[in-house]
JSON list of C-alpha atoms in Angstrom, two decimals:
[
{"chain": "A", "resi": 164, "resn": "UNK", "atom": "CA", "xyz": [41.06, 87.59, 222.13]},
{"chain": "A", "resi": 165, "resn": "UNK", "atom": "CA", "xyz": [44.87, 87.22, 223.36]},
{"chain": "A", "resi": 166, "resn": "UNK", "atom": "CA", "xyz": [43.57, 87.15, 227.07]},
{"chain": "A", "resi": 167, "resn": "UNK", "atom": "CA", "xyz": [41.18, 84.74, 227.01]},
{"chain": "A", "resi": 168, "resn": "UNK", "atom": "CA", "xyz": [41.92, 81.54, 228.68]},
{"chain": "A", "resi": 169, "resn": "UNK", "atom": "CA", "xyz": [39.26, 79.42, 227.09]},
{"chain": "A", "resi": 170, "resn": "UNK", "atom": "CA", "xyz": [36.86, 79.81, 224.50]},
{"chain": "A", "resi": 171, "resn": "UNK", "atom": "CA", "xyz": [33.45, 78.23, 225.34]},
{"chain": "A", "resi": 172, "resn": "UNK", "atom": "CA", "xyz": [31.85, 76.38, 222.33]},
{"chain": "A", "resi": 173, "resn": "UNK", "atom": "CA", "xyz": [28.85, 75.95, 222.50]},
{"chain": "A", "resi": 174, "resn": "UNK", "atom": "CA", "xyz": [27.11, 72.75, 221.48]},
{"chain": "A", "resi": 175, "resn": "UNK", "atom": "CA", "xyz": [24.78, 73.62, 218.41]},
{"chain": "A", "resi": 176, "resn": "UNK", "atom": "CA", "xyz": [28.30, 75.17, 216.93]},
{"chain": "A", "resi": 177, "resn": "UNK", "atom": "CA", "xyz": [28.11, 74.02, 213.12]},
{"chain": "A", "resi": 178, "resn": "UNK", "atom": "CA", "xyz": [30.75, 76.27, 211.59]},
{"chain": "A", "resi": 179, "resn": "UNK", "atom": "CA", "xyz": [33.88, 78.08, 212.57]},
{"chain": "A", "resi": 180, "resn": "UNK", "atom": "CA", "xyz": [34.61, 80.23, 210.10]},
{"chain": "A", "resi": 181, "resn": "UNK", "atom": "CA", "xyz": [38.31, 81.86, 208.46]},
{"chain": "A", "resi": 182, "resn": "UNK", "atom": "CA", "xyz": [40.95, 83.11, 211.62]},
{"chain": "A", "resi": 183, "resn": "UNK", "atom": "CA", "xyz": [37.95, 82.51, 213.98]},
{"chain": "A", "resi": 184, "resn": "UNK", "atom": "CA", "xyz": [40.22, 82.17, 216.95]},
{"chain": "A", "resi": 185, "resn": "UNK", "atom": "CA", "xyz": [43.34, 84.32, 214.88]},
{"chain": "A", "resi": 186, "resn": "UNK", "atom": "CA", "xyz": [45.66, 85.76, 217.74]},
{"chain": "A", "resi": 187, "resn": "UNK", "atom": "CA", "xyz": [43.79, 83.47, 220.76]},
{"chain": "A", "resi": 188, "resn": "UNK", "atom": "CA", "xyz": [47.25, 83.14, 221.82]},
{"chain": "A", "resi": 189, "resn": "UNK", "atom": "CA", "xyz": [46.51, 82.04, 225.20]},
{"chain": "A", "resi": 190, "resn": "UNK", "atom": "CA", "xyz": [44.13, 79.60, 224.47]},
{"chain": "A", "resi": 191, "resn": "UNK", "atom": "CA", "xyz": [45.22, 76.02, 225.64]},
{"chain": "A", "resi": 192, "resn": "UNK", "atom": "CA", "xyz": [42.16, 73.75, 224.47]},
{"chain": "A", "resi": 193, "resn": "UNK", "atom": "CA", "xyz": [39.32, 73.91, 222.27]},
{"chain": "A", "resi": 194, "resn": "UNK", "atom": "CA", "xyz": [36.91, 70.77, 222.40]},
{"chain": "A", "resi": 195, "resn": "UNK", "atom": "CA", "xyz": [34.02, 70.79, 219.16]},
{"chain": "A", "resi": 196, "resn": "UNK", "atom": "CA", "xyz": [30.56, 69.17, 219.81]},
{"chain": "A", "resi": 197, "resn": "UNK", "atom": "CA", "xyz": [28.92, 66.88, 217.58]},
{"chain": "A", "resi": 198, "resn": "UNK", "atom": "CA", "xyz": [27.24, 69.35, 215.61]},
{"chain": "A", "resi": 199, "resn": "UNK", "atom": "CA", "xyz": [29.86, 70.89, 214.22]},
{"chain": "A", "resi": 200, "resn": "UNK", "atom": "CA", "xyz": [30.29, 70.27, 210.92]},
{"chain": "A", "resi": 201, "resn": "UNK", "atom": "CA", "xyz": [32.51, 72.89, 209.47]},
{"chain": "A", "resi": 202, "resn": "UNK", "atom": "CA", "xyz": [35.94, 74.23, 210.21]},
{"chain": "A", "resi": 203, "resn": "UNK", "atom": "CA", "xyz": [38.28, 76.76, 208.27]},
{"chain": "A", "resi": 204, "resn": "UNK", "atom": "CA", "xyz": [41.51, 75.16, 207.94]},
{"chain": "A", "resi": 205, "resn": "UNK", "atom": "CA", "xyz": [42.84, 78.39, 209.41]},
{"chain": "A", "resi": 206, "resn": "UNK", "atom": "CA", "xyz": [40.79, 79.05, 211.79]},
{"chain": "A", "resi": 207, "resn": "UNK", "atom": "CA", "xyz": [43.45, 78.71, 214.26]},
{"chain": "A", "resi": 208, "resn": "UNK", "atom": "CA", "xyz": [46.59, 81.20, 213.39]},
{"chain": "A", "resi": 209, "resn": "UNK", "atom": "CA", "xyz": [48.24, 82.51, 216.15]},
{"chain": "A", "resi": 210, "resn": "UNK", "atom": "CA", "xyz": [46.66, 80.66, 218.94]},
{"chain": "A", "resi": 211, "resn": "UNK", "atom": "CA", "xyz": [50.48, 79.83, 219.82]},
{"chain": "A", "resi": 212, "resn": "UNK", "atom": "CA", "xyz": [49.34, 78.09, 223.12]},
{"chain": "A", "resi": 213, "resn": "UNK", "atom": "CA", "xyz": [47.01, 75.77, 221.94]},
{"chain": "A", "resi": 214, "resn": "UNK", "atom": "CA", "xyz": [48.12, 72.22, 223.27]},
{"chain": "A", "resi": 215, "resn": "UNK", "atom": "CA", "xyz": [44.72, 69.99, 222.75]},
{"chain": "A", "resi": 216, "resn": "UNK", "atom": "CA", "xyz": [41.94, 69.60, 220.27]},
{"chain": "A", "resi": 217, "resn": "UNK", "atom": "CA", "xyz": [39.01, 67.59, 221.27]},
{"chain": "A", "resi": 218, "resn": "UNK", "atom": "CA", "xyz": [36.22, 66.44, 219.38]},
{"chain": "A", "resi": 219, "resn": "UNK", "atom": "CA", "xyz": [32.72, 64.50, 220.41]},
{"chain": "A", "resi": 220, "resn": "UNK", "atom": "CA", "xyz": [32.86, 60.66, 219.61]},
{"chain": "A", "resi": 221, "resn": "UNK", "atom": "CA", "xyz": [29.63, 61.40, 218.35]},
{"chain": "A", "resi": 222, "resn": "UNK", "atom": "CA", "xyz": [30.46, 63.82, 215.39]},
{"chain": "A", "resi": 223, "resn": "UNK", "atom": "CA", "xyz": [30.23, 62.54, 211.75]},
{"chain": "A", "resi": 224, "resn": "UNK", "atom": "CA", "xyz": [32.67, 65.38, 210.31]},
{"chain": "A", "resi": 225, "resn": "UNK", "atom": "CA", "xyz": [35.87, 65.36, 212.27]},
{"chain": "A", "resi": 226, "resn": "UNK", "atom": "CA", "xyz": [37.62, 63.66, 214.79]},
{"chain": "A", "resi": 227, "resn": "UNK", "atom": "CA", "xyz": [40.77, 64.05, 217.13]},
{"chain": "A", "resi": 228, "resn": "UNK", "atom": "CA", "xyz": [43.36, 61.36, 216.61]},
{"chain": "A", "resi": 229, "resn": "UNK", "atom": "CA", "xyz": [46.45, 61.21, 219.10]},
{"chain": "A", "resi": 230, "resn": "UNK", "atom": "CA", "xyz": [45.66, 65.37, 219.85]},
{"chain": "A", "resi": 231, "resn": "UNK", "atom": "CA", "xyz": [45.40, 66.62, 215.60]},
{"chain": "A", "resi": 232, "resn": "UNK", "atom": "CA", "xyz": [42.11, 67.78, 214.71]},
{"chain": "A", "resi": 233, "resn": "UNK", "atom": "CA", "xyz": [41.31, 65.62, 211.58]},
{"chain": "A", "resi": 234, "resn": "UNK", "atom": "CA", "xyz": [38.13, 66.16, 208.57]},
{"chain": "A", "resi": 235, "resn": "UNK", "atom": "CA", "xyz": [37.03, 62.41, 208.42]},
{"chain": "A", "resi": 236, "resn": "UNK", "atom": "CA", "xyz": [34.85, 63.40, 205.25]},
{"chain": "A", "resi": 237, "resn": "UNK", "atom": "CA", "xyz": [37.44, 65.36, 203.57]},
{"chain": "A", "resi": 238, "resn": "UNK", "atom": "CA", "xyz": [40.41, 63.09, 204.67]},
{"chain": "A", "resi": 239, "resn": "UNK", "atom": "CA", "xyz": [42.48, 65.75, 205.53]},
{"chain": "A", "resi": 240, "resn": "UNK", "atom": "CA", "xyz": [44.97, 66.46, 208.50]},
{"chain": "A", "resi": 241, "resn": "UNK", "atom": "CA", "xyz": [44.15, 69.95, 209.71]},
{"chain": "A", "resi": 242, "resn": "UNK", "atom": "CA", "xyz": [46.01, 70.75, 212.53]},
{"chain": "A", "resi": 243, "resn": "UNK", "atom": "CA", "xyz": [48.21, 69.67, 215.29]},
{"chain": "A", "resi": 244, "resn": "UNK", "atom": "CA", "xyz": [48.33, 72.27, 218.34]},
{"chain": "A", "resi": 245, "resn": "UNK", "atom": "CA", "xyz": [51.50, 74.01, 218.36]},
{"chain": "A", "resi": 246, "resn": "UNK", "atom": "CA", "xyz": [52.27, 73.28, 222.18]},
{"chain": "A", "resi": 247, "resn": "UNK", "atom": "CA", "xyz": [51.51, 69.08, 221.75]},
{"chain": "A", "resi": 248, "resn": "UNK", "atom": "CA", "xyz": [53.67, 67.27, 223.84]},
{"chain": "A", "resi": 249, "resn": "UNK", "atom": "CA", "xyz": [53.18, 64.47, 221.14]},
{"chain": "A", "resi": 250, "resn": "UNK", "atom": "CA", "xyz": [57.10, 63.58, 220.15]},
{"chain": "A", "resi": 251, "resn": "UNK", "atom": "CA", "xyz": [55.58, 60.91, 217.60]},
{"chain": "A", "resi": 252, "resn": "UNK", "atom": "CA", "xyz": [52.74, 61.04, 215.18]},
{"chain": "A", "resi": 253, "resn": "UNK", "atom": "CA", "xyz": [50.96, 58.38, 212.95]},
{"chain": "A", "resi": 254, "resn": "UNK", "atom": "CA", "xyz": [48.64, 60.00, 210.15]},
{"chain": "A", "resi": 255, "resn": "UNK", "atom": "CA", "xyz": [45.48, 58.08, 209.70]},
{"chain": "A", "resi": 256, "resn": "UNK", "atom": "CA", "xyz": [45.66, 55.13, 206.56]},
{"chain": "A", "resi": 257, "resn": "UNK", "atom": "CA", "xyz": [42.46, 57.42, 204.85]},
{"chain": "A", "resi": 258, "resn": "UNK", "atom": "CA", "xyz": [44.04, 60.71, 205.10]},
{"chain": "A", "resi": 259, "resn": "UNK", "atom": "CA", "xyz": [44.36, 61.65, 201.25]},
{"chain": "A", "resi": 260, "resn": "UNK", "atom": "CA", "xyz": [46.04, 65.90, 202.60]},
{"chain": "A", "resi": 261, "resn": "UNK", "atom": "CA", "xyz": [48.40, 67.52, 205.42]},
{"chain": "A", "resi": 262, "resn": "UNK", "atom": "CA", "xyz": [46.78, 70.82, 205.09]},
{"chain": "A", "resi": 263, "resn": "UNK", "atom": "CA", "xyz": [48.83, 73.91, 204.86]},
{"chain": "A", "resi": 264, "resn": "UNK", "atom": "CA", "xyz": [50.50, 74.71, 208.42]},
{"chain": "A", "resi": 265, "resn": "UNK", "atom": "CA", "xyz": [49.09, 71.75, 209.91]},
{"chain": "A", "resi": 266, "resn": "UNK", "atom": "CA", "xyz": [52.52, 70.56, 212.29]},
{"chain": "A", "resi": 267, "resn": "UNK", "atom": "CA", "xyz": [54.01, 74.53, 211.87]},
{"chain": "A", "resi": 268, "resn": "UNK", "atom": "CA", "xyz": [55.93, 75.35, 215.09]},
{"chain": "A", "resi": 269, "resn": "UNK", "atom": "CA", "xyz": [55.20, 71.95, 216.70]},
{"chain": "A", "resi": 270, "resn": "UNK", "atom": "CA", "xyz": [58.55, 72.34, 218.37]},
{"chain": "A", "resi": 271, "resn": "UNK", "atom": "CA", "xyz": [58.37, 68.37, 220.32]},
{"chain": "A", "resi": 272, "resn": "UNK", "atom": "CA", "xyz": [57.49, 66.33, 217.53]},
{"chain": "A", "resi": 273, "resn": "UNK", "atom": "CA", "xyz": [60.51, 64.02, 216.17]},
{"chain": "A", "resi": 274, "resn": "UNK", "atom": "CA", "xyz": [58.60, 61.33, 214.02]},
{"chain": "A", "resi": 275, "resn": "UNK", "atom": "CA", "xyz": [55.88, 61.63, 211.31]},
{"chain": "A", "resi": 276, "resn": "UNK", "atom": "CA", "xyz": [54.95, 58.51, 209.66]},
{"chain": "A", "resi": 277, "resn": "UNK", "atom": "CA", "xyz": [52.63, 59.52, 206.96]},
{"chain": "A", "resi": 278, "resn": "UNK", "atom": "CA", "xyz": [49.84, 56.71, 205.03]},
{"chain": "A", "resi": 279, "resn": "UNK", "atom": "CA", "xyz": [50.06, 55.17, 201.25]},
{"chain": "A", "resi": 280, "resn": "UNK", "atom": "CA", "xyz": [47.82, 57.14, 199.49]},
{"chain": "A", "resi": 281, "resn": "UNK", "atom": "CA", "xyz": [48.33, 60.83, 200.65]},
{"chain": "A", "resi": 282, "resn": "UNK", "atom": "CA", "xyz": [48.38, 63.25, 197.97]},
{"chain": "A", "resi": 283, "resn": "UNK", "atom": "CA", "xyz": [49.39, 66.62, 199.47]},
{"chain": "A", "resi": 284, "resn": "UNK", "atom": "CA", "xyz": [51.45, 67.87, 201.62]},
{"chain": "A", "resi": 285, "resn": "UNK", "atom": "CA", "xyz": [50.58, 71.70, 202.18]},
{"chain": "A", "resi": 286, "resn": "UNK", "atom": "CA", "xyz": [52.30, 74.67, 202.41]},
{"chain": "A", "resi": 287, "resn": "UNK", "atom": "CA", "xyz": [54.56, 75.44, 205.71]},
{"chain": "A", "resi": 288, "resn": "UNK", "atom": "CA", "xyz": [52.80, 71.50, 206.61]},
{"chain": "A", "resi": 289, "resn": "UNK", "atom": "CA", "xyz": [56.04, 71.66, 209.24]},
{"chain": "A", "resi": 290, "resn": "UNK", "atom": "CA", "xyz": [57.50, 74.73, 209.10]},
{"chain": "A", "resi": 291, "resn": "UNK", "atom": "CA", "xyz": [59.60, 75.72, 212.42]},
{"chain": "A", "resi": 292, "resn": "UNK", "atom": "CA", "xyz": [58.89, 71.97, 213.17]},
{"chain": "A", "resi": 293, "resn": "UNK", "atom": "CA", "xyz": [62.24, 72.15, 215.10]},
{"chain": "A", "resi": 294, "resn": "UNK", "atom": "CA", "xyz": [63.02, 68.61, 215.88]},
{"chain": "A", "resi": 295, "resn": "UNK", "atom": "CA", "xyz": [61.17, 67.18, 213.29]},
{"chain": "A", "resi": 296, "resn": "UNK", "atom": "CA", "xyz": [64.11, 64.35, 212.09]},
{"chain": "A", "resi": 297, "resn": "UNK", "atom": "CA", "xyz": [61.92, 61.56, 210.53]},
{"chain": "A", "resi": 298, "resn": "UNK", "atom": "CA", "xyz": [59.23, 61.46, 208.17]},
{"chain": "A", "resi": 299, "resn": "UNK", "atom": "CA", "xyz": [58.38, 59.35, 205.31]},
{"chain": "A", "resi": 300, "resn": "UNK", "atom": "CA", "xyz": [56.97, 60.79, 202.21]},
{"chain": "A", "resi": 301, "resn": "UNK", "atom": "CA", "xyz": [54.72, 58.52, 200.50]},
{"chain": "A", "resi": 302, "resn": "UNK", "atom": "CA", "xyz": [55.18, 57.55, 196.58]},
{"chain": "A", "resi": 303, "resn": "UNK", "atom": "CA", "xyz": [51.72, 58.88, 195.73]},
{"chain": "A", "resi": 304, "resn": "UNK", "atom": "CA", "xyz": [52.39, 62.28, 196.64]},
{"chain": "A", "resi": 305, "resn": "UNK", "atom": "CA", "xyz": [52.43, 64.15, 193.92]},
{"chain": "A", "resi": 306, "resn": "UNK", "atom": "CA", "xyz": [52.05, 68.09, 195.60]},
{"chain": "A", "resi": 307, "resn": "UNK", "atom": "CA", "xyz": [54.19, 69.50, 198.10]},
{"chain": "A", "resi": 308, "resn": "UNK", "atom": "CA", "xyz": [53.67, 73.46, 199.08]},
{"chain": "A", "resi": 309, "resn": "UNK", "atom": "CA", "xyz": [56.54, 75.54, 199.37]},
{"chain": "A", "resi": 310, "resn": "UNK", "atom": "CA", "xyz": [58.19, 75.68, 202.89]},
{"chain": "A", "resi": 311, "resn": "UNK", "atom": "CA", "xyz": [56.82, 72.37, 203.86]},
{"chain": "A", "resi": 312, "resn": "UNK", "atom": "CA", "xyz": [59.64, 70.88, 205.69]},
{"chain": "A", "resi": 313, "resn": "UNK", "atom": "CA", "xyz": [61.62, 74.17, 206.19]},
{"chain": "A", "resi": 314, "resn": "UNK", "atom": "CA", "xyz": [63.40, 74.64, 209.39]},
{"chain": "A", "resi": 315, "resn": "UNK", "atom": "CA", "xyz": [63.35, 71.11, 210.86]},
{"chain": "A", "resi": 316, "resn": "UNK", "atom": "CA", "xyz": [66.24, 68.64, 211.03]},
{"chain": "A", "resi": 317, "resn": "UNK", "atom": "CA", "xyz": [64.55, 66.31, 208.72]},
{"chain": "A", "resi": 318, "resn": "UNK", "atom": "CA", "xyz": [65.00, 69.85, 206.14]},
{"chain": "A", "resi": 319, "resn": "UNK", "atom": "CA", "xyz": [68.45, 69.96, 207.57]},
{"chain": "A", "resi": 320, "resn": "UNK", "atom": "CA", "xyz": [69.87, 66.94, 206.88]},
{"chain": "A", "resi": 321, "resn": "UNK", "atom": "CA", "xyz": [69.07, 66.87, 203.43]},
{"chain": "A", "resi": 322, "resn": "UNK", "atom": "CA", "xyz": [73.11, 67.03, 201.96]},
{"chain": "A", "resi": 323, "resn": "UNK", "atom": "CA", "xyz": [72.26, 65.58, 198.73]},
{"chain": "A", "resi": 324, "resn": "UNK", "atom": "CA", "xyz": [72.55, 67.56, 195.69]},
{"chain": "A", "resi": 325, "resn": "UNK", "atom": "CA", "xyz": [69.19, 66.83, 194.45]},
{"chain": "A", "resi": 326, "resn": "UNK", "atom": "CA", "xyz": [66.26, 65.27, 197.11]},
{"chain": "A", "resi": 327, "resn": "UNK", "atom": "CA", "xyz": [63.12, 63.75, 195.72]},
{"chain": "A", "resi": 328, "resn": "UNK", "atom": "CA", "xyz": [60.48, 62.55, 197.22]},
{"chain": "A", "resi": 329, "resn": "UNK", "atom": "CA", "xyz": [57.32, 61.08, 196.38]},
{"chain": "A", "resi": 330, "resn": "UNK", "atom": "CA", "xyz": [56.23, 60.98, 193.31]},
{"chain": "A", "resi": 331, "resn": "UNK", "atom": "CA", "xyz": [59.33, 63.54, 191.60]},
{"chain": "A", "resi": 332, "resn": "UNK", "atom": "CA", "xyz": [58.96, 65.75, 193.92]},
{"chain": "A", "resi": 333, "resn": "UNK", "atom": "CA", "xyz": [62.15, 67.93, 194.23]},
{"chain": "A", "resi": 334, "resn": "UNK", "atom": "CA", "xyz": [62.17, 69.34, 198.03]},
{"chain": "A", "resi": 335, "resn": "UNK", "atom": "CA", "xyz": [65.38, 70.82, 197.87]},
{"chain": "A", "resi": 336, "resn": "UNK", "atom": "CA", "xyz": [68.57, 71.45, 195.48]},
{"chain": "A", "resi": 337, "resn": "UNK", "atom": "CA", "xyz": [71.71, 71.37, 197.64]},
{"chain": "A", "resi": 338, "resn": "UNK", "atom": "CA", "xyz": [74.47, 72.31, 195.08]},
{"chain": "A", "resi": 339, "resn": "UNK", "atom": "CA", "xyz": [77.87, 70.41, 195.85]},
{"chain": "A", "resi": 340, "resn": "UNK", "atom": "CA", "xyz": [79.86, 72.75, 194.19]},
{"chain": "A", "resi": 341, "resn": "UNK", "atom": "CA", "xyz": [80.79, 76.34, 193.11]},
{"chain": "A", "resi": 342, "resn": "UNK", "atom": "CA", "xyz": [79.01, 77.65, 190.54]},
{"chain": "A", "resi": 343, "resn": "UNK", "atom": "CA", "xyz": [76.64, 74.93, 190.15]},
{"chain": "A", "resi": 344, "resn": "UNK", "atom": "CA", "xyz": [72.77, 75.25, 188.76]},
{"chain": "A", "resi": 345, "resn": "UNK", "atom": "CA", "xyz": [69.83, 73.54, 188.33]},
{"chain": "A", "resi": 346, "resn": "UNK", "atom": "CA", "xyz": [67.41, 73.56, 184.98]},
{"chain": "A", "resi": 347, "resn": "UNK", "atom": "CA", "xyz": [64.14, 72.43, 185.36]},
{"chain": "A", "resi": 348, "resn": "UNK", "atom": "CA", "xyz": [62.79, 70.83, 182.28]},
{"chain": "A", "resi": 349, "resn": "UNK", "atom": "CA", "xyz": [59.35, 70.99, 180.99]},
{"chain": "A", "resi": 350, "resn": "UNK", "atom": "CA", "xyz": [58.38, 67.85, 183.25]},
{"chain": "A", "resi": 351, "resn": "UNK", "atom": "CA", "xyz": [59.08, 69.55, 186.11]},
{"chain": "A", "resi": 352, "resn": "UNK", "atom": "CA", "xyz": [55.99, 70.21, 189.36]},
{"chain": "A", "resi": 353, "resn": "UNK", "atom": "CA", "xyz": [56.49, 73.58, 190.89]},
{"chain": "A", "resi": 354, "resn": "UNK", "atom": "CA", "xyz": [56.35, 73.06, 194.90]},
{"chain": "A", "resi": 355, "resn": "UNK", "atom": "CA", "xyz": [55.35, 76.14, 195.28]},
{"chain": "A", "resi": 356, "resn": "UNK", "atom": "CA", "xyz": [53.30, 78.62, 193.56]},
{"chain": "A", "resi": 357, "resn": "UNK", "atom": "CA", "xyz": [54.14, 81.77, 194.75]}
]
C-alpha cells in the first residue's frame, strides 16, 4: 500500500473498515461517495501524505468541512489530513467529540477554535501538532485523552503550576519549585486511562 498514489473508491463503498488505508503513506486524497456510510475512526494511520478528504454533497453520514472529514450523525471530528495546508480551523457548532488523533502531526495548523457543547477531546487529538499556539477548550468538556495537546506550542506555553481547562480538567502540572507534588483527591477525572 505505501506506493500507491491514489486509492480508487468506488461509489457503492458503504464501509471502510479498522487501518483500511494503515501505512498508505503516499496517498494524497481520498474523496467518499454518497453511499458511504461507515468509517473507522482509524482507518487512516500512517497515510502521512494525506492532504485532502472529500466527501459527496449528497451523503447523509459525513461531510468535509474546511478539508476534516467529519460524522454528521455521530457529531464527531474524525480527522484532519496530516499534510493540510489549513493554518486555521473552526470545529462545527454540533460537533459533541475530537476523536482520538484527529489534528496528530498537522504540522501548519496555528488556531483551533473549538464549539460550546463539545464533550471530548480524544487521545493524541493534536499530538506533534507543532505550531498549534491557540485553542479554546470549551467549559462543557468534561474528557480529555492523554497526550492530547502534547508537543504543540499551545502544550508549551503552559508555565502555570496547575492548567485546567474545561470542565476541571487538569492538562498539565508544571511544578514551580523543587520538590514539589501534586495529590489528586477523590474528585479528581483521570485524562488518561492507560
Amino acid at each position: 500500500c505505501s506506493s500507491l498514489k491514489e486509492i480508487p473508491l468506488g461509489a457503492s463503498l458503504r464501509t471502510v473498515g479498522s487501518l483500511a488505508f494503515d501505512g498508505c503513506s503516499s496517498v494524497t486524497a481520498l474523496k467518499f461517495g454518497v453511499m458511504t456510510d461507515s468509517i473507522s475512526a482509524d482507518a487512516f494511520n500512517n497515510m502521512s501524505a494525506l492532504c485532502e478528504i472529500l466527501v459527496d454533497v449528497q451523503n447523509k453520514t459525513y461531510t468535509s468541512l474546511g478539508g476534516a472529514l467529519v460524522d454528521i450523525t455521530g457529531k464527531r471530528l474524525l480527522l484532519m489530513p496530516k499534510k493540510s495546508s489549513a493554518a486555521e480551523y473552526v470545529a462545527p457548532a454540533y460537533v459533541t467529540e475530537i476523536a482520538d488523533n484527529a489534528f496528530n502531526g498537522c504540522t501548519a495548523l496555528k488556531s483551533v477554535a473549538l464549539p460550546e457543547g463539545l464533550l471530548k477531546i480524544g487521545s493524541h487529538a493534536f499530538f506533534g501538532a507543532s505550531a498549534l499556539e491557540s485553542i479554546n477548550i470549551p467549559k462543557s468538556v468534561s474528557e480529555i485523552g492523554g497526550l492530547a495537546f502534547y508537543g504543540t506550542e499551545y502544550y508549551d506555553s503552559l508555565t502555570e503550576e496547575f492548567t485546567v481547562v474545561g470542565d476541571g480538567i487538569l492538562v498539565k502540572y508544571y511544578p514551580q519549585r523543587e520538590g514539589s507534588s501534586f495529590l489528586a483527591t477523590e474528585h479528581a477525572r483521570p485524562i488518561f486511562d492507560g
